[in-house]
mmCIF file of C-alpha atoms in Angstrom:
data_model
loop_
_atom_site.group_PDB
_atom_site.id
_atom_site.type_symbol
_atom_site.label_atom_id
_atom_site.label_comp_id
_atom_site.label_asym_id
_atom_site.label_seq_id
_atom_site.Cartn_x
_atom_site.Cartn_y
_atom_site.Cartn_z
ATOM 1 C CA MET G 1 31.243 -5.730 97.199
ATOM 2 C CA SER G 2 30.803 -9.044 95.598
ATOM 3 C CA GLU G 3 31.375 -9.767 91.885
ATOM 4 C CA ALA G 4 27.787 -10.438 91.370
ATOM 5 C CA ARG G 5 26.608 -7.044 92.874
ATOM 6 C CA ARG G 6 29.074 -5.309 90.728
ATOM 7 C CA ARG G 7 27.763 -6.900 87.647
ATOM 8 C CA GLY G 8 24.160 -5.885 88.620
ATOM 9 C CA LEU G 9 25.053 -2.233 88.977
ATOM 10 C CA ARG G 10 26.876 -2.212 85.589
ATOM 11 C CA SER G 11 23.931 -3.774 83.936
ATOM 12 C CA GLN G 12 21.691 -0.876 85.323
ATOM 13 C CA ARG G 13 23.844 1.899 84.049
ATOM 14 C CA GLY G 14 22.275 4.640 81.742
ATOM 15 C CA LEU G 15 23.558 6.158 78.463
ATOM 16 C CA SER G 16 27.020 7.820 78.577
ATOM 17 C CA ILE G 17 27.283 11.481 77.685
ATOM 18 C CA ILE G 18 28.892 10.603 74.345
ATOM 19 C CA GLU G 19 25.861 8.475 73.449
ATOM 20 C CA VAL G 20 23.548 11.294 74.449
ATOM 21 C CA MET G 21 25.486 13.751 72.296
ATOM 22 C CA VAL G 22 25.527 11.416 69.358
ATOM 23 C CA GLY G 23 21.823 10.961 69.550
ATOM 24 C CA MET G 24 21.223 14.795 69.856
ATOM 25 C CA VAL G 25 23.300 15.493 66.707
ATOM 26 C CA ILE G 26 21.462 12.618 64.753
ATOM 27 C CA ALA G 27 18.072 14.101 65.873
ATOM 28 C CA LEU G 28 19.330 17.783 64.854
ATOM 29 C CA ILE G 29 20.165 16.422 61.415
ATOM 30 C CA ILE G 30 16.919 14.808 60.959
ATOM 31 C CA SER G 31 14.976 17.935 62.156
ATOM 32 C CA LEU G 32 17.007 20.094 59.626
ATOM 33 C CA ALA G 33 16.290 17.809 56.920
ATOM 34 C CA ALA G 34 12.700 17.638 57.679
ATOM 35 C CA ALA G 35 12.424 21.390 57.978
ATOM 36 C CA GLY G 36 13.911 21.745 54.579
ATOM 37 C CA SER G 37 11.695 19.191 53.043
ATOM 38 C CA ALA G 38 8.742 21.067 54.782
ATOM 39 C CA ARG G 39 9.929 24.416 53.341
ATOM 40 C CA THR G 40 10.187 22.920 49.830
ATOM 41 C CA PHE G 41 6.812 21.292 50.151
ATOM 42 C CA THR G 42 5.115 24.381 51.439
ATOM 43 C CA ALA G 43 6.736 26.453 48.429
ATOM 44 C CA SER G 44 5.526 24.029 46.052
ATOM 45 C CA GLN G 45 2.122 23.886 47.469
ATOM 46 C CA ARG G 46 1.850 27.692 47.637
ATOM 47 C CA GLN G 47 2.964 27.856 43.909
ATOM 48 C CA GLY G 48 0.356 25.086 42.995
ATOM 49 C CA ILE G 49 -2.378 26.879 44.825
ATOM 50 C CA GLY G 50 -1.404 30.082 43.033
ATOM 51 C CA SER G 51 -1.422 28.372 39.679
ATOM 52 C CA GLY G 52 -4.743 26.776 40.340
ATOM 53 C CA GLY G 53 -6.162 30.094 41.382
ATOM 54 C CA VAL G 54 -4.938 31.882 38.259
ATOM 55 C CA ALA G 55 -6.475 29.104 36.052
ATOM 56 C CA ILE G 56 -9.733 29.486 37.771
ATOM 57 C CA ASN G 57 -9.697 33.201 37.617
ATOM 58 C CA LEU G 58 -8.762 33.215 34.108
ATOM 59 C CA THR G 59 -11.513 30.748 33.045
ATOM 60 C CA THR G 60 -14.013 32.945 34.956
ATOM 61 C CA ALA G 61 -12.939 36.176 33.244
ATOM 62 C CA MET G 62 -13.204 34.386 29.772
ATOM 63 C CA ALA G 63 -16.651 33.261 30.470
ATOM 64 C CA THR G 64 -17.658 36.738 31.436
ATOM 65 C CA LEU G 65 -16.368 38.223 28.168
ATOM 66 C CA LYS G 66 -18.077 35.291 26.238
ATOM 67 C CA ASP G 67 -21.338 35.880 27.858
ATOM 68 C CA ASP G 68 -21.314 39.628 27.198
ATOM 69 C CA ALA G 69 -20.005 39.340 23.663
ATOM 70 C CA SER G 70 -22.544 36.733 22.695
ATOM 71 C CA SER G 71 -25.340 39.277 23.670
ATOM 72 C CA ALA G 72 -23.676 42.307 21.901
ATOM 73 C CA GLY G 73 -25.937 43.767 19.158
ATOM 74 C CA LEU G 74 -29.286 42.817 20.549
ATOM 75 C CA GLY G 75 -31.715 45.688 19.647
ATOM 76 C CA PHE G 76 -29.554 47.150 16.913
ATOM 77 C CA PHE G 77 -30.317 44.759 14.007
ATOM 78 C CA GLY G 78 -33.735 43.739 12.515
ATOM 79 C CA THR G 79 -34.614 46.402 9.962
ATOM 80 C CA ARG G 80 -34.552 44.512 6.636
ATOM 81 C CA ASP G 81 -33.805 45.794 3.105
ATOM 82 C CA SER G 82 -35.773 45.002 -0.116
ATOM 83 C CA ASN G 83 -34.054 41.603 -0.359
ATOM 84 C CA ASN G 84 -35.209 40.716 3.214
ATOM 85 C CA VAL G 85 -31.669 40.986 4.530
ATOM 86 C CA SER G 86 -31.206 42.154 8.062
ATOM 87 C CA GLN G 87 -29.430 45.485 8.334
ATOM 88 C CA PHE G 88 -27.525 47.304 11.136
ATOM 89 C CA ALA G 89 -30.015 49.950 12.380
ATOM 90 C CA CYS G 90 -27.777 52.578 13.987
ATOM 91 C CA HIS G 91 -24.885 54.115 12.122
ATOM 92 C CA LYS G 92 -24.956 56.961 14.566
ATOM 93 C CA MET G 93 -26.436 57.357 18.019
ATOM 94 C CA HIS G 94 -28.127 60.000 20.302
ATOM 95 C CA LEU G 95 -27.539 58.523 23.869
ATOM 96 C CA SER G 96 -27.428 60.302 27.301
ATOM 97 C CA TYR G 97 -27.526 59.535 30.848
ATOM 98 C CA ARG G 98 -28.431 62.319 33.167
ATOM 99 C CA ALA G 99 -26.592 65.386 32.157
ATOM 100 C CA THR G 100 -23.852 63.414 30.319
ATOM 101 C CA LYS G 101 -24.145 63.008 26.389
ATOM 102 C CA LEU G 102 -22.554 59.686 25.639
ATOM 103 C CA PHE G 103 -23.287 59.839 22.103
ATOM 104 C CA ASP G 104 -24.299 63.080 20.400
ATOM 105 C CA GLY G 105 -24.924 62.001 16.736
ATOM 106 C CA THR G 106 -21.552 60.343 16.725
ATOM 107 C CA ALA G 107 -20.645 57.040 14.911
ATOM 108 C CA PHE G 108 -21.817 53.974 16.833
ATOM 109 C CA SER G 109 -21.052 50.202 16.925
ATOM 110 C CA PRO G 110 -22.621 47.735 19.256
ATOM 111 C CA MET G 111 -19.098 46.066 19.351
ATOM 112 C CA LEU G 112 -15.991 48.323 19.047
ATOM 113 C CA ILE G 113 -12.324 47.175 19.577
ATOM 114 C CA THR G 114 -9.655 50.072 20.298
ATOM 115 C CA HIS G 115 -6.433 48.642 19.313
ATOM 116 C CA GLY G 116 -3.186 48.950 21.305
ATOM 117 C CA THR G 117 0.140 47.261 21.403
ATOM 118 C CA HIS G 118 -0.618 43.871 23.082
ATOM 119 C CA ASN G 119 -3.572 45.391 24.880
ATOM 120 C CA ASP G 120 -6.967 46.320 23.338
ATOM 121 C CA GLN G 121 -10.106 47.824 24.740
ATOM 122 C CA VAL G 122 -13.378 46.246 23.976
ATOM 123 C CA ASP G 123 -16.821 48.000 24.200
ATOM 124 C CA LEU G 124 -19.974 45.859 24.048
ATOM 125 C CA VAL G 125 -23.523 47.078 23.808
ATOM 126 C CA PHE G 126 -26.716 45.198 23.994
ATOM 127 C CA ALA G 127 -30.392 45.516 25.101
ATOM 128 C CA SER G 128 -31.911 43.354 27.808
ATOM 129 C CA SER G 129 -35.252 42.648 26.253
ATOM 130 C CA ILE G 130 -35.904 39.862 23.776
ATOM 131 C CA ASP G 131 -38.264 42.253 21.956
ATOM 132 C CA GLY G 132 -35.060 44.177 20.907
ATOM 133 C CA GLY G 133 -34.983 41.745 17.935
ATOM 134 C CA ALA G 134 -38.224 43.145 16.448
ATOM 135 C CA ASP G 135 -38.875 46.839 15.599
ATOM 136 C CA VAL G 136 -42.262 48.221 14.540
ATOM 137 C CA LEU G 137 -43.338 51.105 12.362
ATOM 138 C CA LEU G 138 -44.211 54.489 13.937
ATOM 139 C CA SER G 139 -47.478 56.290 13.560
ATOM 140 C CA GLY G 140 -47.402 59.959 12.645
ATOM 141 C CA THR G 141 -44.323 61.829 13.955
ATOM 142 C CA ALA G 142 -41.996 61.099 16.884
ATOM 143 C CA GLY G 143 -39.065 62.805 18.598
ATOM 144 C CA ALA G 144 -37.507 63.520 21.866
ATOM 145 C CA THR G 145 -40.637 63.983 23.954
ATOM 146 C CA SER G 146 -43.205 61.135 22.490
ATOM 147 C CA ALA G 147 -43.734 58.391 19.951
ATOM 148 C CA GLN G 148 -46.753 56.644 18.616
ATOM 149 C CA THR G 149 -47.269 53.265 16.891
ATOM 150 C CA GLN G 150 -50.144 51.450 15.484
ATOM 151 C CA SER G 151 -48.501 48.038 16.334
ATOM 152 C CA LEU G 152 -48.481 46.505 19.882
ATOM 153 C CA LEU G 153 -45.147 47.116 21.681
ATOM 154 C CA THR G 154 -44.808 46.003 25.032
ATOM 155 C CA ALA G 155 -42.778 48.713 26.444
ATOM 156 C CA ALA G 156 -43.495 49.688 30.138
ATOM 157 C CA VAL G 157 -42.724 52.870 32.191
ATOM 158 C CA ASP G 158 -39.039 53.093 32.955
ATOM 159 C CA GLN G 159 -38.038 50.868 30.097
ATOM 160 C CA LEU G 160 -35.881 52.190 27.231
ATOM 161 C CA VAL G 161 -36.939 52.340 23.679
ATOM 162 C CA MET G 162 -35.110 53.413 20.530
ATOM 163 C CA LEU G 163 -36.314 55.435 17.581
ATOM 164 C CA ILE G 164 -34.588 54.074 14.404
ATOM 165 C CA PRO G 165 -34.300 55.806 10.948
ATOM 166 C CA GLY G 166 -36.307 53.912 8.234
ATOM 167 C CA SER G 167 -33.628 53.615 5.647
ATOM 168 C CA ALA G 168 -31.065 52.065 8.140
ATOM 169 C CA GLY G 169 -28.790 50.688 5.417
ATOM 170 C CA SER G 170 -27.736 54.227 4.208
ATOM 171 C CA SER G 171 -29.034 56.679 6.556
ATOM 172 C CA SER G 172 -26.921 59.324 8.173
ATOM 173 C CA GLU G 173 -29.504 60.217 10.772
ATOM 174 C CA PRO G 174 -28.789 58.924 14.412
ATOM 175 C CA CYS G 175 -30.962 56.568 16.391
ATOM 176 C CA LEU G 176 -32.443 58.047 19.695
ATOM 177 C CA VAL G 177 -32.669 56.153 22.942
ATOM 178 C CA ARG G 178 -35.605 57.287 25.302
ATOM 179 C CA GLY G 179 -36.797 56.240 28.488
ATOM 180 C CA VAL G 180 -40.611 55.679 28.822
ATOM 181 C CA THR G 181 -42.354 57.864 31.493
ATOM 182 C CA SER G 182 -45.921 57.042 30.506
ATOM 183 C CA VAL G 183 -47.925 54.767 28.310
ATOM 184 C CA THR G 184 -51.281 55.540 26.717
ATOM 185 C CA ALA G 185 -53.090 52.511 25.265
ATOM 186 C CA ALA G 186 -54.384 52.350 21.785
ATOM 187 C CA THR G 187 -58.028 52.855 21.007
ATOM 188 C CA ASN G 188 -60.023 52.495 17.886
ATOM 189 C CA ASP G 189 -59.330 56.234 17.028
ATOM 190 C CA SER G 190 -55.749 56.755 18.502
ATOM 191 C CA PRO G 191 -52.440 54.831 18.364
ATOM 192 C CA LEU G 192 -50.390 53.529 21.147
ATOM 193 C CA THR G 193 -48.363 56.485 22.687
ATOM 194 C CA PHE G 194 -45.231 56.612 24.712
ATOM 195 C CA ALA G 195 -44.211 59.849 26.432
ATOM 196 C CA PHE G 196 -40.600 60.684 27.301
ATOM 197 C CA ALA G 197 -40.540 63.308 29.950
ATOM 198 C CA ASN G 198 -37.293 64.551 31.373
ATOM 199 C CA THR G 199 -37.884 62.903 34.685
ATOM 200 C CA ASN G 200 -36.251 59.796 33.142
ATOM 201 C CA ASP G 201 -32.300 59.594 33.565
ATOM 202 C CA TYR G 202 -32.067 59.018 29.646
ATOM 203 C CA ASN G 203 -34.148 61.906 28.727
ATOM 204 C CA LYS G 204 -32.415 64.801 30.644
ATOM 205 C CA ALA G 205 -29.532 66.077 28.099
ATOM 206 C CA ALA G 206 -30.263 68.081 25.045
ATOM 207 C CA PHE G 207 -28.588 66.936 21.741
ATOM 208 C CA THR G 208 -27.084 69.092 19.197
ATOM 209 C CA ASN G 209 -29.508 68.135 16.473
ATOM 210 C CA THR G 210 -32.393 65.806 17.444
ATOM 211 C CA PRO G 211 -33.945 64.346 14.444
ATOM 212 C CA ALA G 212 -37.578 63.935 13.674
ATOM 213 C CA PHE G 213 -38.986 60.589 13.036
ATOM 214 C CA THR G 214 -41.947 60.065 10.794
ATOM 215 C CA GLU G 215 -44.296 57.485 9.601
ATOM 216 C CA THR G 216 -43.696 58.568 5.852
ATOM 217 C CA ASN G 217 -40.216 57.825 6.178
ATOM 218 C CA LYS G 218 -40.904 54.222 7.560
ATOM 219 C CA ASP G 219 -38.976 55.075 10.745
ATOM 220 C CA ARG G 220 -39.248 52.595 13.480
ATOM 221 C CA ILE G 221 -39.354 52.032 17.280
ATOM 222 C CA VAL G 222 -37.992 49.040 19.263
ATOM 223 C CA VAL G 223 -38.076 47.997 22.907
ATOM 224 C CA LEU G 224 -34.550 47.785 24.556
ATOM 225 C CA GLY G 225 -35.692 47.242 28.181
ATOM 226 C CA THR G 226 -32.448 48.295 29.780
ATOM 227 C CA LEU G 227 -29.278 49.082 27.785
ATOM 228 C CA ASN G 228 -26.116 47.523 28.802
ATOM 229 C CA TRP G 229 -22.712 48.904 27.818
ATOM 230 C CA ARG G 230 -19.658 46.933 28.949
ATOM 231 C CA ARG G 231 -16.027 47.947 28.605
ATOM 232 C CA TYR G 232 -13.088 45.742 29.121
ATOM 233 C CA ARG G 233 -9.711 47.236 29.291
ATOM 234 C CA LEU G 234 -6.320 47.178 31.054
ATOM 235 C CA ASP G 235 -5.205 49.506 33.591
ATOM 236 C CA GLY G 236 -1.542 48.557 34.178
ATOM 237 C CA THR G 237 -1.847 44.846 34.653
ATOM 238 C CA THR G 238 -5.435 44.827 35.905
ATOM 239 C CA LEU G 239 -8.204 43.952 33.515
ATOM 240 C CA LEU G 240 -11.196 46.251 34.347
ATOM 241 C CA TYR G 241 -14.629 45.619 33.787
ATOM 242 C CA GLU G 242 -16.524 49.093 33.341
ATOM 243 C CA GLN G 243 -19.994 50.250 32.732
ATOM 244 C CA PRO G 244 -19.518 53.638 30.899
ATOM 245 C CA ILE G 245 -23.296 54.704 31.242
ATOM 246 C CA THR G 246 -23.131 54.664 35.026
ATOM 247 C CA GLY G 247 -19.425 55.295 35.316
ATOM 248 C CA THR G 248 -18.843 52.232 37.704
ATOM 249 C CA SER G 249 -16.127 49.816 37.443
ATOM 250 C CA SER G 250 -14.554 46.711 39.154
ATOM 251 C CA THR G 251 -11.434 44.426 38.726
ATOM 252 C CA LEU G 252 -11.980 41.248 36.708
ATOM 253 C CA LEU G 253 -8.521 39.865 36.581
ATOM 254 C CA ARG G 254 -5.058 40.727 38.038
ATOM 255 C CA ASN G 255 -1.561 40.120 36.638
ATOM 256 C CA VAL G 256 -2.627 40.394 33.166
ATOM 257 C CA MET G 257 0.394 40.762 30.722
ATOM 258 C CA SER G 258 -1.757 41.010 27.303
ATOM 259 C CA PHE G 259 -5.449 41.360 26.637
ATOM 260 C CA ARG G 260 -6.120 41.153 22.933
ATOM 261 C CA ALA G 261 -9.340 41.093 20.708
ATOM 262 C CA GLN G 262 -9.862 40.657 16.930
ATOM 263 C CA TYR G 263 -12.910 40.873 14.733
ATOM 264 C CA GLY G 264 -13.985 37.856 12.651
ATOM 265 C CA VAL G 265 -15.275 39.451 9.524
ATOM 266 C CA ALA G 266 -16.857 38.253 6.228
ATOM 267 C CA THR G 267 -16.010 39.493 2.623
ATOM 268 C CA ASN G 268 -19.189 41.249 2.436
ATOM 269 C CA ALA G 269 -22.557 41.779 4.143
ATOM 270 C CA THR G 270 -24.082 38.545 2.842
ATOM 271 C CA SER G 271 -21.175 36.079 2.751
ATOM 272 C CA ASN G 272 -20.364 33.759 5.572
ATOM 273 C CA ASP G 273 -16.536 33.229 5.117
ATOM 274 C CA LEU G 274 -14.442 34.363 8.066
ATOM 275 C CA SER G 275 -11.038 36.063 8.381
ATOM 276 C CA TRP G 276 -9.477 37.628 11.674
ATOM 277 C CA VAL G 277 -8.394 41.281 11.707
ATOM 278 C CA ASP G 278 -6.951 43.707 14.230
ATOM 279 C CA ALA G 279 -8.839 46.966 14.875
ATOM 280 C CA THR G 280 -6.306 48.870 12.692
ATOM 281 C CA ASN G 281 -6.299 50.492 9.319
ATOM 282 C CA THR G 282 -9.771 49.976 7.702
ATOM 283 C CA TRP G 283 -11.151 48.420 10.981
ATOM 284 C CA ALA G 284 -9.764 51.179 13.377
ATOM 285 C CA ALA G 285 -13.089 52.995 12.920
ATOM 286 C CA VAL G 286 -16.059 50.730 12.512
ATOM 287 C CA SER G 287 -18.745 52.298 10.272
ATOM 288 C CA GLY G 288 -22.296 50.792 9.699
ATOM 289 C CA THR G 289 -21.337 49.027 6.543
ATOM 290 C CA LEU G 290 -18.372 47.348 8.315
ATOM 291 C CA VAL G 291 -20.523 46.322 11.206
ATOM 292 C CA ASP G 292 -22.631 44.334 8.720
ATOM 293 C CA ARG G 293 -19.603 42.179 7.923
ATOM 294 C CA ILE G 294 -18.712 41.234 11.566
ATOM 295 C CA ARG G 295 -19.557 37.652 12.385
ATOM 296 C CA ALA G 296 -17.538 36.815 15.435
ATOM 297 C CA VAL G 297 -14.940 38.116 17.832
ATOM 298 C CA ARG G 298 -12.079 36.342 19.598
ATOM 299 C CA PHE G 299 -10.347 37.215 22.814
ATOM 300 C CA GLY G 300 -6.709 36.226 24.026
ATOM 301 C CA VAL G 301 -5.454 36.766 27.524
ATOM 302 C CA VAL G 302 -1.866 36.247 28.950
ATOM 303 C CA VAL G 303 -1.646 36.131 32.773
ATOM 304 C CA ARG G 304 1.226 35.584 35.069
ATOM 305 C CA ASN G 305 1.262 33.624 38.264
ATOM 306 C CA ALA G 306 1.235 35.853 41.333
ATOM 307 C CA GLN G 307 3.726 33.483 43.311
ATOM 308 C CA PRO G 308 7.285 33.132 41.892
ATOM 309 C CA GLU G 309 9.145 29.973 41.874
ATOM 310 C CA ARG G 310 11.810 29.411 44.436
ATOM 311 C CA PRO G 311 15.275 30.242 42.893
ATOM 312 C CA ARG G 312 17.578 27.277 42.395
ATOM 313 C CA ALA G 313 21.257 27.165 43.710
ATOM 314 C CA GLY G 314 22.997 30.284 42.389
ATOM 315 C CA GLY G 315 19.858 32.461 42.406
ATOM 316 C CA SER G 316 18.538 31.338 38.908
ATOM 317 C CA CYS G 317 14.931 30.400 38.127
ATOM 318 C CA GLU G 318 13.617 27.784 35.558
ATOM 319 C CA ALA G 319 9.838 28.474 35.780
ATOM 320 C CA SER G 320 9.842 30.120 32.273
ATOM 321 C CA ALA G 321 12.614 29.727 29.732
ATOM 322 C CA SER G 322 11.249 32.427 27.490
ATOM 323 C CA LYS G 323 9.112 35.478 27.747
ATOM 324 C CA PRO G 324 5.149 35.078 27.005
ATOM 325 C CA THR G 325 3.958 35.693 23.613
ATOM 326 C CA ASP G 326 0.982 37.644 22.027
ATOM 327 C CA PRO G 327 -2.100 35.345 22.160
ATOM 328 C CA PHE G 328 -2.538 35.724 18.332
ATOM 329 C CA ASP G 329 1.088 36.022 17.258
ATOM 330 C CA PRO G 330 3.534 33.382 18.850
ATOM 331 C CA ASP G 331 6.456 35.126 17.189
ATOM 332 C CA THR G 332 5.856 38.368 19.092
ATOM 333 C CA GLU G 333 7.004 38.589 22.663
ATOM 334 C CA VAL G 334 5.115 40.298 25.497
ATOM 335 C CA GLU G 335 7.292 42.204 27.908
ATOM 336 C CA PRO G 336 6.649 40.956 31.547
ATOM 337 C CA ASP G 337 6.107 43.417 34.315
ATOM 338 C CA VAL G 338 8.912 42.045 36.623
ATOM 339 C CA ALA G 339 12.631 41.856 36.021
ATOM 340 C CA ASN G 340 12.800 38.316 37.281
ATOM 341 C CA TRP G 341 10.399 37.068 34.699
ATOM 342 C CA GLN G 342 12.007 33.622 34.659
ATOM 343 C CA CYS G 343 10.815 32.989 38.217
ATOM 344 C CA TYR G 344 7.156 32.965 37.118
ATOM 345 C CA HIS G 345 4.778 30.734 35.155
ATOM 346 C CA TYR G 346 2.449 32.361 32.434
ATOM 347 C CA ARG G 347 -0.812 31.035 31.116
ATOM 348 C CA SER G 348 -2.439 32.033 27.766
ATOM 349 C CA GLU G 349 -6.044 31.358 26.830
ATOM 350 C CA THR G 350 -8.166 32.316 23.803
ATOM 351 C CA VAL G 351 -11.997 32.015 23.128
ATOM 352 C CA VAL G 352 -13.865 32.653 19.983
ATOM 353 C CA VAL G 353 -17.411 34.039 20.318
ATOM 354 C CA PRO G 354 -20.037 33.842 17.343
ATOM 355 C CA LEU G 355 -22.047 37.182 17.340
ATOM 356 C CA ARG G 356 -25.587 35.775 17.044
ATOM 357 C CA ASN G 357 -27.098 39.131 16.959
ATOM 358 C CA PHE G 358 -24.991 40.444 14.037
ATOM 359 C CA VAL G 359 -26.017 37.441 11.904
ATOM 360 C CA TRP G 360 -29.566 37.100 10.632
#
């Protein structure tokens, strides 16, 4: 074979086995590096999505709390004393739903905080009708089955009304919630009349002592429309949104480490200074006179990210260097619900809500 032909064959020769193996090793190294980077990126992305979801869910929950709290008390203020100062109308309450007596002449507050260690329960009650801000005098006598008034009251069938003791500032008599079953218009000779037959769900139960309301005592009646009772409480680490009247509930927020609430109170019923108090000691059971001092409420929530951080070499985590703290007391730790709490991020948020219906 000529020298020129041999040179031609050598120039057409492919890769050697060694060169192929070296290339495969390099490709494998690059693939492993890429896979590791992809895993790290995916984990970071998952944690980022989890943190973003926690932030959105927490913001939504706080907005729900704020909306309900800002409405609390509608329908339960408006009666005025001799100095034209608005008074809390219902120190006690008669309220039932179907066969269940929810309040049987017992103490009542349209906002009630039940205190616990790092976890409180909040009850908020409010009417749906804007007419709940204006009560009118009764005519004659009223009670569990009917009521009359000389003034125009725009209550319709199936709406709720509430009978209110006239001397609201010091009365020991309870208010009475009734469902309207018929309305008889006023004439020149007869007042506007509302009937409360037991066909309405709010008229079925019999209370221990149903008071009689009279015109001579300056007792009153107000339109509630519908009555909303919202309860927020923790069940484990789940913040529940409950409606005690109907007995329904739903999940508002998960992975909650702490749910706190405090009253913003004034020195007395006519002042506008403000201090924050837990629902303990004097404020553990809110009476009518204490309700007149409430001006605002604040909520604090601590939540945990659902996704843990990937441990570092050696198995340690650096997501959180210390345990979360009480929303209102940074010196008090809140115990997380997981042993490897350092692997999780925690978020705390507070909101202050002025109680517009408590202040006239």
